[in-house]
Amino acid sequence: MSIILNHVSHIYSEGTADEVRALDDVSLEIADGEFLGLIGHTGSGKSTLVQHMNALLKPTSGQVLYNGEDIWAKGSDKARIRSKVGLVFQYPEYQLFETDVFTDVCFGPKNLGLSRVEAEARAYEALERMNFPKERWYMSPFDLSGGQKRRVAIAGVLAMKPEVLILDEPTAGLDPYGRRELLDMLKGLQRDEGLTVVLISHCMDDVAGYADRAVVMEKGKVFMNGTPAEVFFRHRELEEIGLGAPSVTYIMEKLAAAGFDVKTDVMNVEDAAKEIRGCLRI
Amino acid sequence: MFIETKNLVFEYIERDEEGNPTGVKRAVDDVSLQVKKGEFIAILGHNGSGKSTLAKQLNALLYPTEGSVFIDGMDSAEDENVIPIRQKVGMVFQNPDNQIIGTVVEEDVAFGPENLGVPTDEIRQRVDESLKVLGMYDLRLHSPNHLSGGQKQRVAIAGVVAMHPTCIILDESTAMLDPGGRAEVIRAARALNDVEEITVILITHYMDEIIYANRVFVMNEGKVVMQGSPEEVFSNVETLRALRLDLPVVTQLAESLRESGVKIPSGILTTERLIEELKKCR
Amino acid sequence: MFKDITLGQFYQADSVMHSLDPRTKLVGTFLYIIALFIANDAAAMAAAVVFLCIAIALSRVPASFMFRGMKGIALILLLTVGFNIFLTPGVPIWTWGPLKVTAEGLRSAAFLACRLVLLISGTSVMTLTTTPNSLTDAMESLLLPLTHIKVPVHEIALMMSIALRFIPILMEETDKIMKAQMARGADFESGNFMKRAKSMVPILVPLFVSAFRRASDLAMAMEARCYSGGEGRTKLKPLKYGRGDVVAYIVQIAFVAAVILL
C-alpha cells in the first residue's frame, strides 16, 4: 500500500467563473511494486491526479496517504515525499538547465541535502541505469538529441532514489524503437529493482503490453480499474469516451466476425498468432 | 513532374558551445526523387534520419549544398523562385503552438494570403473556404489557446490551404497529438488529397498512418534507402527492423504467422487482406 | 489554468463604441487626456464628465466593469487627495493641531480626484471596447508616417501581436517548469533574498531556452507561409473609417474646443 487516495477532489479556480472540477471524488490505491497504466484522453484529469501523488497539488477535499501517512498533515515533509514519489512530466527535457548532463542529474540529490560525493554517486548510478552513453555525460544537455535529453531528464528524477516513479507520456514524440527501448527500461526497473511505476499513456498497445493494472480516468473520475484484460474486455465502453482497445483486439474481433473461431480478448501479437494457429490447426 | 530532386546533398557545420566548427554533418545525402501531382507520399525514418531536413528543402526553407531541387520546374536555388515555391508547397510543423501566429483563428488562416498580397475580399473568401474544408469554420472567432491539439493542427493546415498550394507537407504534424487528434489530422490530409487533389507528403513515425500512401520513402542517414508501395516496403521486414523502424500491428501479426509456417504472403497491411489470405489457408 | 488569462479587458458587446474604428478611439482617448489636463475650471470638468458619460452610454459596458479599474488606484487617489488637502499653502479655513485645510487645497484636491477618475474610466472605455489586436493595428496605421524616419513600425506591431499570443503560453510553461523542478526537490519559498534569486536559475534557463526554440520555430513557420516583411502585404480586416467615425471625430474636436474655450 504505497499510495492511497481517499475521496480526493480537486477544483481549479474555485469560486470564479472559470471553476473546473478536475478531480471528482477519486479513491485509488497503488500497490508497492506494481506497474500501473493510467489512461484517459486530454483533460480527463490524469495529470492533475498524479500531481496529487507527490504533493505538488493539494486536494480541495479528501486525503492522500503515502505509506500510511497523510502527506498534507501538519508538519509533513513534502520535500521528502517528492523525493520518494518521483514525477516525470510530459516532455521532461524542457526542465534541463545545467551546463552539463552530469551536473543536471545531480540537481535532485543536491536538493535533498546530500553531500557532493553522495549526490554524484547517485547521479552516476542513475545515468548508468538509464543506459546513457558515457561519452556524453559531460556534454551540454542542449546539444543532445530529443530522445537522449529525455533520458537525462528521467535520470534526474531517478537520482533521487524514488520508490514510486510516475511518468506522464514518457514516449511522446519518440520513434518506435526509442519508445520500446524506454518502456523496456521502465519494465526492468519495476521487475528488477521493485520500483512502483505509474505510466500515463495514450497508447493502448503500450498499456496492454507493459502494465499489471490499468486505470481509466474520465471527467475527473475513475471510470475503470482492473487488469488490462479486464479493462480492454469492456472496450465498447472505452470507445464511447473516445478511447479504445489495443490494435490486436480489433484484428481478432474482425477475424471472429469473419467466421474464425478465435478468442477476442487477446492483447499482444504473440498470443494472437497462437490463437490463429490453433484455429487453423497449424 | 511536380517535385524533382537531383543528387540533392545538404550539409551543415556542427559547432561546439563556443561556436567553433567541430565538423560537417551531411543531413541529406545524394537524394534523387520525384513526386507527381496528386500523389500521397509517406516518408519514414527514425529520429535524425534526415527526413525533416529533406522536407525543408522541398519548400525552399533550406537550399541544396550540392545538387538541385525543382518544384514545378522552378529551381529552389534561384532567389526569385523562393516565394512562389513556398506558395506551392505548404508546410505544417510538429508543434501546434509554435506555428500559429494569429490571436484569433481566422486571422491566423489569413496570414499566408496576406503575405501573398491577395486582395481583401478574396482573403475573406479563401479563409472561410479553407476553414470549412477543415471543419473549423464554427471556431473561426476563437483564440487558438483554447483549442485541442488536433484542432490547432487543423487551423495550421487551413492556413496552408488558404494559400492555394499544390502540395502540403506534414512534418511529423501528428507526433505531439493524442490518438483522437492524430485521427483528425490524418482524416483531413486524406480528404485534401482525395477531394481537393492536393499532393500530400506525410512525414511520420506512426506506421498505421502510412497505409493510405501511394508511395513510401524510407530514409536512413540522409539517404533514401527504400521506396515503393506500402505493401512493397513492408514486405522487407528484416531491413525495416535494421533501420529501427516498426511494422503496423497487422503486419507484425501476419509476419509472426508466416514465420511459424502459415502460408500467407508478406506485406499484408490491412485486417481485411489478412482475413482474405487466412480464408485461403482453411 | 493560465490558459484563461485574457490580456487587456475587452468586453464583448455590440455597440456604437465597439464598431468605431480603433484609430478613432485611440486618437479620441489621446485628445480626451490632453483636454483633461487643459481643463482648469468647473465648467470644463463638467464638459469632460458629459463627454465620458456619453461614451460610456454608447459602449453598453455595465458601469460595474467600468469602475472595476478604480479599485487598483483607490489608495493612490486617497493619498494624493490627502496631500493636496493638507499641504497646499493658502487661506486656512479649518485647523486641527499642525494640520491645516485651505480653500486652495480643497479646490486642487477636488480637481485632481476628478482628473484621475476621469482619466482611468476614459481609457477603460477604450480598452473595454477594443481588442488588443485592433489596438495594435490602429497603432501600426497611425504610426506609419514614422516609417519615413526608419522606425520599423510594421515589425513593432507584429512583435506586439505575437507577444499577445505567446504570453499565456509562456505563463503556462513557467508553471510547468516550476512544478517539474519542485518534483526534483527545488525549493522556491524559503531562504533569504540571494538564495531565492539563485533558486530561480532552474526556472529561467529552461524558460529562455524554450522561448528561443519557440521563436525560431515560429520564424520558420512564418517564412514557410511566405512572410517577407510588411511590404506588399494585404489585410483580412483593413482599417476603414465609416460614417460613425466622422461624427466621432467632429464630436471629439468640438469637445476639445469647448474645454479650451470654457
XYZ file of N, CA, C and O in Angstrom, chain A residues 12 16 56 70 77 101 108 118 128 141-142 166 169 190-191 194 198 207 217 230:
80
model
N -10.096 23.611 -9.738
C -9.252 24.745 -10.112
C -10.078 26.022 -10.065
O -11.263 25.999 -10.388
N -14.731 31.040 -8.941
C -14.726 32.013 -10.032
C -15.546 31.450 -11.194
O -16.017 30.313 -11.138
N 2.401 18.006 -5.168
C 2.533 19.256 -5.933
C 1.203 19.998 -5.935
O 1.167 21.215 -6.043
N -0.591 10.885 6.112
C -1.276 11.905 5.344
C -0.248 12.931 4.885
O 0.391 13.588 5.699
N 6.757 16.312 5.722
C 7.928 16.788 4.972
C 7.679 16.574 3.475
O 7.896 15.486 2.957
N 25.379 17.432 -18.582
C 24.425 16.391 -18.234
C 24.588 15.948 -16.777
O 23.627 15.901 -16.022
N 18.720 17.094 -8.343
C 17.754 16.497 -7.421
C 18.400 16.046 -6.119
O 18.020 16.504 -5.040
N 27.994 12.045 -2.347
C 26.836 11.157 -2.409
C 25.932 11.501 -3.587
O 25.420 10.615 -4.271
N 23.747 5.471 -15.380
C 24.055 4.099 -15.781
C 22.781 3.298 -15.991
O 22.648 2.572 -16.972
N 23.482 19.561 -22.021
C 22.241 18.832 -22.327
C 21.521 19.400 -23.547
O 20.736 18.699 -24.178
N 21.798 20.671 -23.878
C 21.089 21.284 -25.001
C 21.608 20.814 -26.357
O 21.008 21.075 -27.384
N 6.518 8.077 -11.406
C 5.344 8.384 -12.221
C 5.823 9.086 -13.483
O 6.614 10.025 -13.407
N 3.296 10.399 -20.134
C 3.555 10.261 -21.566
C 5.038 10.281 -21.900
O 5.481 11.104 -22.705
N 11.044 -1.863 -12.696
C 9.979 -2.400 -11.851
C 10.277 -3.851 -11.478
O 10.191 -4.236 -10.321
N 10.698 -4.632 -12.468
C 10.891 -6.068 -12.249
C 12.126 -6.339 -11.400
O 12.077 -7.074 -10.434
N 12.177 -3.486 -8.051
C 10.999 -3.350 -7.215
C 10.390 -1.965 -7.194
O 9.628 -1.612 -6.297
N 4.120 4.212 -12.390
C 2.812 4.661 -12.880
C 3.054 5.313 -14.235
O 3.798 6.286 -14.335
N -0.006 0.108 -22.812
C -0.586 -0.294 -21.529
C -0.823 -1.799 -21.522
O -0.496 -2.486 -20.554
N -9.343 7.064 -16.555
C -9.944 8.281 -15.998
C -10.868 8.903 -17.031
O -10.575 8.896 -18.227
N -9.146 -7.195 -18.171
C -10.499 -6.828 -17.722
C -10.949 -5.506 -18.334
O -12.073 -5.356 -18.790
